[in-house]
Amino acid sequence: MNIPAIIPAPGPAVMQSLQYADERPACGAWPGYNTRMTNLPPLGDLTPAEFFRDYWQKKPLLIRQAIAGFAPPLNPEALFALAAQEEVEARLICHFDQQWQMQDGPFAALPARSQSGWTLLVQGVNLHDRAADALLRRFRFVPDARLDDLMISFATDGGGVGPHFDSYDVFLLQAHGRRRWQIGSQQDLSLKPDMPLKILARFEPEQEFILEPGDMLYLPPHYAHDGIALGDCMTYSIGFRAPSYQELGQGFLEFMGDSIDLPGRYADPDLKPGKAPAEISKRMLTDIAAELRKVRFTDDDIAIFVGQYLTEPKHTTYFTAPQQTLTPPRFASTAGKKGLRLALKTQMLYRGPHVFINGMSFEVEPQDRPLLARLANDRSLPGELVGAARADVAEALYTWYQDGWLEITI
Ligand code: SIN
Ligand code: CO
């Protein structure tokens, strides 16, 4: 049995040429960049290195007052307003009269707050709210390639999503009210049949905690848990992602499908008459196999695929272009004074000479890499660096601004 440890309250590119990824990569590494941690990781007395060594993907951890005096960025009304929007992913789970029901949003109306036993879950709140995004970014001691989203739940007394397990690591931060968590290290993860949501058939809790605002519970993947609201409560789930190899394999074959080059066509000038017209000849298969084995992929192909895959916006994500698009000279002078920041929905990563943004990849000259690395790491660029961008990078920044991928800092 894994007993969760309890941690007490803590102390406190300018582009010479922006090339698309199917062109040959340039050599060279990224020079240094500035990373500024605006907030300490909310890990109590643990350093990220200690947390990774002892807990991450290994065992649960309860941190009392991980964020002492936590002032949640969204109150219930703000969450309900988000759940009413078309582009926001929301679910309503009702556990009334021993029956589970689940509905997908948007929700123009919700059950009364006086009614016990319901939960509203809103996914990807960080994509819509800057303060929620800032909270998620406090967990950037885990790389962006693994960080997924901030989900917020609101539940009335007795509400919850039932005993279940998640496939990903999660930090469950209590934001408002109290929640009783029961957790268990069971191996039997079979689910109840014919349910609208995944509920464990046999939940065997081993530990129980009541979380108050600011307390946080970390759970590794596949750890059984059940959280029940004690009165109205809000829980913020900081979720991670880990694509399955099957998904990656399928995605990679699709990606390679766009770039493979196999010239020629099957030919059989020496064809002989046969006895079974429906049978595929061995020779035909041998010839085709020999050609298909010519498909090759490089480490660079993999890097480009992974970067594009990880930065691909979710299918529900739409970018909003600026209300009044500035002309390129006005953009240059305004952004040169105020600076730029990535839009909340923008995902930006890099590796070697490659920069990935919202599912696109670019190949960057060595002298331009620090600037774009700075934009990706800080998710913003001060005005003086925007002003120093070389022509191709300045052009790319302008295009990304027009597309709503980045915006002038307010
Ligand atoms: C919740 O916030 O109600 C559910 C979070 C979880 O169990 O993963
Ligand atoms: Co869960």
XYZ file of C-alpha atoms and ligand atoms in Angstrom:
419
model
C 0.000 0.000 0.000
C 1.294 3.442 -0.913
C 0.730 5.836 1.935
C 0.699 9.405 0.693
C 3.191 11.619 2.385
C 1.804 14.735 3.988
C 3.744 17.885 3.487
C 3.152 20.785 5.864
C 2.519 24.343 4.793
C 5.463 25.834 2.900
C 7.310 29.048 3.528
C 6.208 31.014 0.957
C 14.351 34.524 -33.441
C 14.634 36.796 -35.741
C 14.380 34.476 -38.754
C 16.802 34.805 -41.595
C 14.302 32.607 -43.295
C 11.399 30.938 -41.621
C 11.254 27.656 -43.418
C 8.539 25.076 -43.150
C 9.551 21.792 -41.649
C 9.749 19.785 -44.809
C 12.808 21.762 -45.844
C 16.229 20.628 -44.658
C 17.068 21.689 -41.121
C 19.942 23.985 -40.283
C 22.521 22.725 -37.812
C 23.311 24.308 -34.489
C 21.888 24.487 -31.008
C 19.739 27.075 -29.276
C 21.848 29.604 -27.448
C 20.821 30.422 -23.877
C 17.544 32.026 -23.065
C 16.025 33.825 -20.118
C 13.599 31.834 -18.063
C 11.948 33.716 -15.266
C 9.952 31.793 -12.698
C 7.378 34.282 -11.562
C 6.056 32.014 -8.829
C 7.501 29.231 -6.739
C 6.244 25.720 -7.505
C 3.413 24.916 -5.049
C 5.138 21.851 -3.626
C 5.341 22.733 0.046
C 8.847 22.137 1.323
C 9.786 19.889 -1.584
C 11.918 21.007 -4.463
C 10.769 19.906 -7.939
C 13.778 17.524 -8.031
C 12.666 15.872 -4.768
C 9.076 15.702 -5.951
C 10.078 14.033 -9.227
C 12.383 11.607 -7.460
C 9.968 10.476 -4.774
C 6.412 11.035 -6.036
C 5.956 11.873 -9.724
C 4.371 8.864 -11.454
C 5.081 6.857 -8.301
C 2.875 7.634 -5.318
C 0.349 10.143 -4.004
C 1.279 13.234 -2.079
C -0.908 15.465 0.047
C 0.398 18.999 0.517
C -1.423 20.990 3.154
C -1.597 24.676 2.219
C 0.310 24.171 -1.026
C -0.982 27.626 -1.865
C -1.575 29.325 1.473
C -4.312 31.966 1.363
C -5.223 30.759 -2.126
C -7.510 33.264 -3.853
C -9.153 31.257 -6.641
C -9.194 33.144 -9.944
C -12.752 32.019 -10.754
C -15.774 31.997 -8.483
C -18.778 29.709 -9.152
C -20.636 32.396 -11.152
C -17.646 32.938 -13.457
C -17.426 29.170 -13.968
C -21.140 28.902 -14.780
C -20.760 31.737 -17.304
C -17.906 29.846 -19.011
C -19.951 26.630 -19.076
C -22.650 28.479 -21.026
C -20.267 29.250 -23.902
C -20.297 27.214 -27.082
C -16.516 26.830 -27.410
C -15.977 25.758 -23.781
C -15.866 22.045 -22.969
C -18.178 21.391 -20.010
C -19.949 18.385 -18.487
C -22.661 18.090 -15.890
C -22.729 15.021 -13.677
C -25.752 14.369 -11.508
C -25.937 11.716 -8.865
C -29.604 11.867 -7.919
C -31.528 8.966 -6.363
C -28.499 6.634 -6.670
C -28.474 7.146 -10.460
C -25.565 8.634 -12.440
C -26.282 10.968 -15.343
C -23.881 12.880 -17.558
C -24.589 15.668 -20.045
C -22.280 17.666 -22.312
C -22.389 21.474 -22.364
C -22.881 24.261 -23.171
C -25.276 24.863 -20.276
C -27.679 27.785 -20.390
C -29.106 26.571 -17.067
C -27.847 24.346 -14.273
C -29.600 22.575 -11.404
C -30.362 24.772 -8.380
C -27.480 25.320 -5.987
C -29.767 24.132 -3.210
C -30.033 20.742 -4.942
C -27.359 18.383 -3.608
C -25.363 15.815 -5.585
C -24.399 17.531 -8.834
C -21.048 18.516 -10.308
C -20.144 20.826 -13.152
C -16.765 20.143 -14.792
C -15.202 22.753 -17.054
C -12.165 21.673 -19.048
C -9.382 23.937 -20.344
C -10.278 26.975 -18.220
C -6.734 28.239 -18.797
C -7.600 28.729 -22.480
C -10.220 31.311 -21.572
C -9.042 33.054 -18.441
C -5.659 34.708 -17.952
C -5.587 34.250 -14.162
C -6.390 30.545 -14.598
C -3.555 30.344 -17.124
C -1.193 32.003 -14.621
C -2.129 29.374 -12.042
C -1.488 26.542 -14.506
C 1.901 28.059 -15.332
C 2.930 27.679 -11.684
C 3.170 23.994 -12.548
C 5.731 24.604 -15.282
C 8.328 22.786 -13.220
C 6.813 20.001 -15.351
C 7.662 20.722 -19.013
C 5.021 22.252 -21.291
C 5.177 19.100 -23.424
C 3.538 17.273 -20.479
C 1.294 20.013 -19.115
C -2.288 19.760 -20.331
C -4.921 21.977 -18.808
C -6.709 23.348 -15.790
C -10.098 21.767 -15.201
C -12.370 23.325 -12.604
C -15.247 21.554 -10.913
C -18.074 22.996 -8.912
C -20.096 20.568 -6.796
C -22.984 20.873 -4.402
C -23.042 18.912 -1.165
C -22.445 15.203 -1.783
C -21.451 15.875 -5.417
C -18.581 14.089 -7.126
C -17.821 12.051 -10.219
C -17.775 8.693 -8.435
C -14.844 6.420 -7.616
C -12.609 6.244 -10.685
C -9.041 6.433 -11.909
C -7.417 8.773 -14.416
C -4.845 7.811 -17.023
C -2.753 10.898 -16.306
C -1.010 12.541 -13.374
C -3.123 15.162 -11.654
C -2.821 17.784 -8.922
C -6.178 18.311 -7.190
C -6.106 21.750 -5.634
C -8.953 22.619 -3.292
C -10.125 26.104 -4.229
C -13.307 26.687 -2.291
C -15.202 24.742 0.381
C -14.175 21.287 1.540
C -13.900 17.924 -0.197
C -13.351 14.492 1.255
C -10.960 12.432 -0.839
C -10.646 8.684 -0.519
C -7.839 7.026 -2.423
C -6.577 3.492 -2.978
C -3.696 1.721 -4.700
C -5.817 -1.144 -5.990
C -4.798 -3.077 -9.083
C -8.362 -4.035 -9.997
C -9.423 -1.143 -12.205
C -12.440 -2.815 -13.779
C -15.384 -0.529 -14.354
C -19.095 -0.827 -13.695
C -20.831 -1.773 -16.944
C -23.390 0.437 -18.712
C -22.626 3.652 -16.884
C -22.546 7.104 -18.509
C -19.146 7.735 -16.870
C -16.233 5.560 -15.769
C -16.964 4.262 -12.274
C -14.872 1.600 -10.578
C -16.713 -1.662 -10.036
C -14.982 -2.287 -6.708
C -13.450 0.723 -4.968
C -11.210 -0.137 -2.012
C -10.191 3.116 -0.322
C -7.133 2.966 1.916
C -6.696 6.609 2.851
C -9.033 9.483 3.484
C -8.366 13.217 3.722
C -10.486 16.298 3.964
C -9.054 19.065 1.826
C -9.550 22.707 2.731
C -8.897 25.662 0.400
C -5.214 25.792 -0.551
C -4.611 22.067 0.154
C -3.527 19.923 -2.770
C -3.422 16.202 -3.507
C -1.133 14.778 -6.198
C -2.138 11.446 -7.733
C -0.097 9.406 -10.195
C -1.860 7.774 -13.165
C -4.237 4.873 -12.435
C -4.572 5.654 -8.718
C -8.168 5.031 -7.590
C -9.882 8.048 -6.033
C -13.231 9.483 -5.093
C -13.870 13.085 -4.026
C -17.126 14.006 -2.344
C -18.088 17.637 -1.753
C -18.786 18.581 1.866
C -21.107 21.476 1.131
C -20.526 23.585 -2.025
C -16.987 23.075 -3.226
C -14.646 23.891 -6.075
C -11.662 21.782 -7.044
C -9.026 22.815 -9.568
C -7.402 19.882 -11.401
C -4.030 20.568 -12.960
C -3.813 17.819 -15.539
C -0.977 16.396 -17.577
C -0.856 14.550 -20.845
C 1.018 11.527 -22.057
C 0.063 10.386 -25.548
C -0.275 6.654 -26.059
C 2.300 5.086 -28.373
C -0.585 3.833 -30.502
C -1.840 7.427 -31.037
C 1.696 8.582 -31.748
C 2.279 5.755 -34.199
C -0.916 6.478 -36.103
C -0.212 10.206 -36.112
C 3.354 9.634 -37.288
C 2.269 7.463 -40.205
C -0.192 10.170 -41.263
C 2.542 12.790 -40.940
C 4.947 10.687 -43.010
C 2.193 10.117 -45.570
C 2.465 13.790 -46.492
C 6.184 13.635 -47.114
C 7.145 10.215 -48.460
C 8.440 10.153 -51.978
C 8.368 6.788 -53.752
C 8.787 7.357 -57.481
C 7.760 4.783 -60.078
C 4.853 2.414 -60.468
C 4.482 -1.345 -60.229
C 5.504 -3.022 -63.507
C 5.630 -6.645 -64.707
C 6.948 -6.783 -68.278
C 7.862 -10.452 -67.731
C 4.341 -11.527 -66.627
C 3.592 -15.261 -67.220
C 0.155 -16.893 -67.578
C -1.098 -18.399 -64.278
C -3.728 -20.940 -63.188
C -5.476 -18.986 -60.405
C -6.465 -15.493 -61.581
C -7.714 -14.437 -58.112
C -4.448 -15.161 -56.309
C -2.009 -12.304 -55.632
C 1.358 -13.418 -56.921
C 4.323 -13.799 -54.610
C 6.381 -11.766 -57.024
C 3.944 -8.835 -56.842
C 4.159 -8.801 -53.025
C 7.950 -9.109 -53.075
C 8.308 -6.178 -55.454
C 5.920 -3.977 -53.489
C 7.561 -4.891 -50.183
C 10.961 -3.934 -51.593
C 9.638 -0.511 -52.577
C 7.805 0.100 -49.279
C 10.948 -0.768 -47.350
C 12.545 2.264 -48.975
C 10.399 4.490 -46.709
C 12.852 5.984 -44.244
C 12.472 8.485 -41.455
C 15.061 10.481 -39.579
C 15.335 11.783 -36.011
C 14.469 15.151 -37.464
C 11.212 13.806 -38.915
C 10.350 12.518 -35.448
C 11.209 15.841 -33.776
C 9.062 17.741 -36.267
C 6.168 15.311 -35.913
C 6.290 15.394 -32.092
C 6.505 19.211 -31.972
C 3.593 19.622 -34.364
C 1.579 16.962 -32.567
C 2.098 18.476 -29.122
C 1.274 22.018 -30.193
C -1.754 21.113 -32.310
C -4.756 23.037 -30.960
C -7.693 20.925 -29.752
C -10.473 20.645 -32.331
C -12.655 22.890 -30.154
C -10.084 25.708 -30.130
C -10.650 28.801 -32.265
C -8.305 31.748 -32.336
C -9.697 35.256 -32.325
C -8.092 37.725 -34.716
C -7.570 41.264 -33.358
C -10.689 43.442 -33.560
C -8.872 46.088 -35.565
C -5.749 44.709 -37.152
C -2.889 47.196 -37.083
C -0.892 47.780 -40.250
C 2.631 46.253 -40.194
C 4.329 49.608 -39.357
C 1.804 50.403 -36.579
C 2.172 46.848 -35.249
C 5.971 47.181 -35.234
C 5.934 50.476 -33.382
C 3.223 49.506 -30.848
C 4.636 46.016 -30.161
C 8.114 47.598 -30.031
C 6.913 49.753 -27.128
C 4.528 47.434 -25.287
C 5.863 43.980 -26.120
C 4.025 40.838 -27.193
C 2.529 37.875 -25.405
C 1.248 34.538 -26.636
C -2.523 34.176 -26.759
C -3.875 31.931 -23.999
C -4.730 29.255 -26.563
C -1.293 29.268 -28.211
C 1.040 26.368 -27.626
C 4.662 26.976 -28.487
C 7.597 24.570 -28.105
C 11.005 24.213 -29.693
C 13.764 21.704 -30.210
C 17.092 22.175 -31.987
C 16.513 24.385 -34.998
C 12.750 23.802 -34.940
C 10.090 26.077 -33.528
C 6.575 24.704 -33.191
C 3.531 26.849 -32.747
C -0.095 25.714 -32.897
C 0.647 22.620 -34.964
C 3.038 24.355 -37.409
C 6.791 23.995 -37.477
C 9.458 26.399 -38.626
C 13.144 26.027 -39.098
C 15.110 28.839 -37.562
C 18.564 30.263 -38.162
C 20.923 30.028 -35.147
C 20.995 33.815 -34.616
C 17.192 33.936 -34.359
C 16.738 31.102 -31.900
C 17.253 32.967 -28.587
C 14.455 35.387 -29.379
C 11.947 32.668 -30.233
C 13.078 30.511 -27.315
C 12.460 33.507 -25.074
C 8.956 33.908 -26.522
C 8.221 30.195 -25.977
C 9.663 30.029 -22.448
C 8.360 33.330 -21.109
C 5.255 33.295 -23.330
C 6.016 36.978 -23.909
C 8.628 39.259 -25.413
C 9.538 42.697 -24.122
C 9.199 45.571 -26.584
C 12.935 46.084 -27.029
C 13.341 42.477 -28.206
C 10.388 42.768 -30.581
C 12.050 45.892 -31.963
C 15.319 43.995 -32.418
C 13.715 41.167 -34.414
C 15.126 40.696 -37.865
C 12.889 41.043 -40.899
C 11.699 37.442 -41.313
C 10.931 37.006 -37.629
C 9.160 40.380 -37.533
C 7.063 39.192 -40.460
C 6.236 35.913 -38.719
C 5.295 37.768 -35.521
C 2.968 39.966 -37.539
C 1.321 36.947 -39.192
C 0.855 35.258 -35.802
C -0.658 38.513 -34.499
C -3.064 38.650 -37.449
C -4.088 35.042 -36.764
C -4.718 35.761 -33.081
C -1.815 33.527 -31.972
C -0.138 36.368 -30.131
C -1.219 39.796 -28.998
C 0.212 43.130 -27.987
C 0.810 43.180 -24.251
C -1.753 45.301 -22.438
C -13.635 16.703 -9.584
O -13.047 17.782 -9.498
O -14.793 16.562 -9.191
C -13.004 15.498 -10.195
C -11.557 15.550 -10.287
C -10.975 14.147 -10.397
O -11.351 13.267 -9.680
O -10.088 13.913 -11.221
Co -9.982 11.904 -11.230
